[in-house]
Short mmCIF file of C-alpha atoms in Angstrom, two decimals:
data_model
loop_
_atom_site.label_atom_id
_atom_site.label_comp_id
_atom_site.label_asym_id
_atom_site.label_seq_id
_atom_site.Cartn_x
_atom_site.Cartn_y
_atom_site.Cartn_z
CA UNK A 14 121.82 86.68 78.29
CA UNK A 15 122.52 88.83 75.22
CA UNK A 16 120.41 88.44 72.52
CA UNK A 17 117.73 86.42 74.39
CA UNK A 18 113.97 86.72 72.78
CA UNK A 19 111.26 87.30 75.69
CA UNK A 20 107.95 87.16 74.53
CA UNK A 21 105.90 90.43 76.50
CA UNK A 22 102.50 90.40 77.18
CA UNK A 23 100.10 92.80 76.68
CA UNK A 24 100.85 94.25 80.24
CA UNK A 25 104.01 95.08 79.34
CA UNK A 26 103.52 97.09 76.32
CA UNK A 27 100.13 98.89 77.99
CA UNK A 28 103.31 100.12 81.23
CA UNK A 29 105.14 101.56 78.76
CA UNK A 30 103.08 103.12 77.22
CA UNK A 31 101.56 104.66 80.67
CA UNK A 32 104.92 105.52 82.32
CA UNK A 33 105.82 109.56 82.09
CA UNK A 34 109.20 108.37 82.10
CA UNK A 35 110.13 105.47 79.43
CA UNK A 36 113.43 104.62 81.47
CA UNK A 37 111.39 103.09 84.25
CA UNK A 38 109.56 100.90 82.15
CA UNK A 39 109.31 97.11 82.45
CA UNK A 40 110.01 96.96 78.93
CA UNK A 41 113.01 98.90 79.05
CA UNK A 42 114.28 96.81 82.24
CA UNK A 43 114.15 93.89 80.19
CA UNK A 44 115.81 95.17 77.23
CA UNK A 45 118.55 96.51 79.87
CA UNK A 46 118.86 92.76 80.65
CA UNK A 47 119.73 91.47 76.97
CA UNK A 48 116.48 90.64 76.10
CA UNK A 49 115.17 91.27 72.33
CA UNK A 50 111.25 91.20 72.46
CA UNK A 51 108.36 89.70 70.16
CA UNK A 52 104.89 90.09 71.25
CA UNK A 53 101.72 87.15 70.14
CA UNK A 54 98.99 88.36 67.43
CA UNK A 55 96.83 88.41 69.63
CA UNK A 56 99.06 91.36 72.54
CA UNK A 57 99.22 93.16 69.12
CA UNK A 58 95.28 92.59 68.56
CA UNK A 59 94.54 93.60 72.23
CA UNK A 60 96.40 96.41 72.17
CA UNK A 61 94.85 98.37 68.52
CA UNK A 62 91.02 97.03 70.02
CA UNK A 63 91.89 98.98 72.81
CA UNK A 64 93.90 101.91 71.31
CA UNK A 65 92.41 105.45 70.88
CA UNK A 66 92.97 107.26 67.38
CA UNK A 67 94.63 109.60 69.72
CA UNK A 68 97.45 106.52 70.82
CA UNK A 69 97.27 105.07 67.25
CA UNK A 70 100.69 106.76 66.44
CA UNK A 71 102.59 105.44 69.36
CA UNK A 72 101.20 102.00 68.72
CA UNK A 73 102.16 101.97 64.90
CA UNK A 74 105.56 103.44 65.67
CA UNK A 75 106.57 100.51 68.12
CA UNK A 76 104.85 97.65 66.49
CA UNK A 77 106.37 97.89 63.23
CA UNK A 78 109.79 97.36 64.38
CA UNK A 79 108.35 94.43 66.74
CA UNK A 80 108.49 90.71 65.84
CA UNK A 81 104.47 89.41 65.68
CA UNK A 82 104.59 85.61 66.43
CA UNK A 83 101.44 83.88 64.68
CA UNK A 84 99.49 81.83 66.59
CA UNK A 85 99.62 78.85 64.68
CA UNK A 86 98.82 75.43 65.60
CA UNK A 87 101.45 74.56 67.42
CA UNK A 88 100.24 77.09 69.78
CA UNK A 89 96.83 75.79 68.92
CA UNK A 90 97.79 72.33 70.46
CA UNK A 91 99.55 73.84 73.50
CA UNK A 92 96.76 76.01 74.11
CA UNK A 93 94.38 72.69 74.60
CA UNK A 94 97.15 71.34 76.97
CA UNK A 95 97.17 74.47 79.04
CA UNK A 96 93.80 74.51 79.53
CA UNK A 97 92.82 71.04 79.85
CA UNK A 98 95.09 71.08 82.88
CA UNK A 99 93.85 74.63 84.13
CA UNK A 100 90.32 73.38 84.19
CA UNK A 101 90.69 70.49 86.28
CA UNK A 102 92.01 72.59 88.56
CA UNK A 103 89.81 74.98 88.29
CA UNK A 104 91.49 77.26 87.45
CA UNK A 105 91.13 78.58 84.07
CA UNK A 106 92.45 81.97 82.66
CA UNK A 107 91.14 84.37 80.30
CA UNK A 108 91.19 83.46 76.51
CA UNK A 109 93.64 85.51 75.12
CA UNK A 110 96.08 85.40 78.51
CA UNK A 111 96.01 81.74 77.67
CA UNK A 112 96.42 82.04 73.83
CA UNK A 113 99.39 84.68 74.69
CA UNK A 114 100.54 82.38 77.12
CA UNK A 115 100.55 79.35 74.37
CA UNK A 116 102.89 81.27 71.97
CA UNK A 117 105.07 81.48 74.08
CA UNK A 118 105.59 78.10 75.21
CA UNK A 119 105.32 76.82 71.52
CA UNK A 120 107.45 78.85 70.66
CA UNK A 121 110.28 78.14 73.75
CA UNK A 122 110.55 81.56 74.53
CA UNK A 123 110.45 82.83 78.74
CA UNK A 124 107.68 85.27 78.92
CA UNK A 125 107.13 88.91 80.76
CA UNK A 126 104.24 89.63 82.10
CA UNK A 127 102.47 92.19 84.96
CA UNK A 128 100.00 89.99 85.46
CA UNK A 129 101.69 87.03 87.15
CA UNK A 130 98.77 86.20 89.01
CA UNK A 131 97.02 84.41 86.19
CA UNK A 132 100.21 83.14 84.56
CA UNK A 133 101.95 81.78 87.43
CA UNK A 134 98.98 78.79 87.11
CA UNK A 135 100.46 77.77 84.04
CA UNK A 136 103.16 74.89 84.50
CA UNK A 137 106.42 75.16 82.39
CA UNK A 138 105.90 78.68 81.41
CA UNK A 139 108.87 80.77 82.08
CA UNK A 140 108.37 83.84 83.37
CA UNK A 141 111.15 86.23 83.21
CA UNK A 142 111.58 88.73 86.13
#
């Protein structure tokens, strides 16, 4: 598994951020595992809307030596997919969660998430323990 990209969601970053101690991290575990991460646009645009001037360091620090995948239309295209077969379930996710969850399918890449509760509804996404 060495070498493996994992795109991490949001939820991931936001943990490591919070944890005292680093080591215990989810982020950490997965890099433990082999895994090299990227994040979507749109993790790295949730995270500076939500970031204090205070956390603006930390965030600059880690996200300039962290791939950014676009979301392009490829993702675009998968997006549609996802949620064409979310809503006839009814059960649609959150915009960005789905736009997150869209890179990383176009992009064939398992995904990490917290939140598996509103990615597990996605079918063919990989999620990475």
């Amino acid at each position: 598994m060495a070498d493996k990209i994992v795109l991490v969601d949001t939820s991931i970053l936001i943990d490591l951020f919070r944890k005292t101690d680093k080591e215990n991290s989810k982020l950490i575990a997965l890099v433990r595992q082999g895994y090299i991460f990227s994040i979507s646009a749109i993790t790295e645009y949730e995270i500076y809307s939500g970031a204090t001037d205070i956390q603006l360091n930390f965030w600059d620090e880690l996200l300039q030596k962290t791939q950014v995948l676009i979301f392009d239309q490829a993702a675009v295209k998968k997006a549609v997919e996802i949620n064409s077969r979310l809503k006839i379930n009814r059960k649609q996710i959150g915009i960005a969660d789905l736009f997150i969850a869209a890179t990383a399918m176009a992009n064939s890449l398992p995904f990490a998430t917290l939140n598996r509760k509103h990615f597990e509804r996605i079918e063919g996404l990989q999620i990475v323990e």
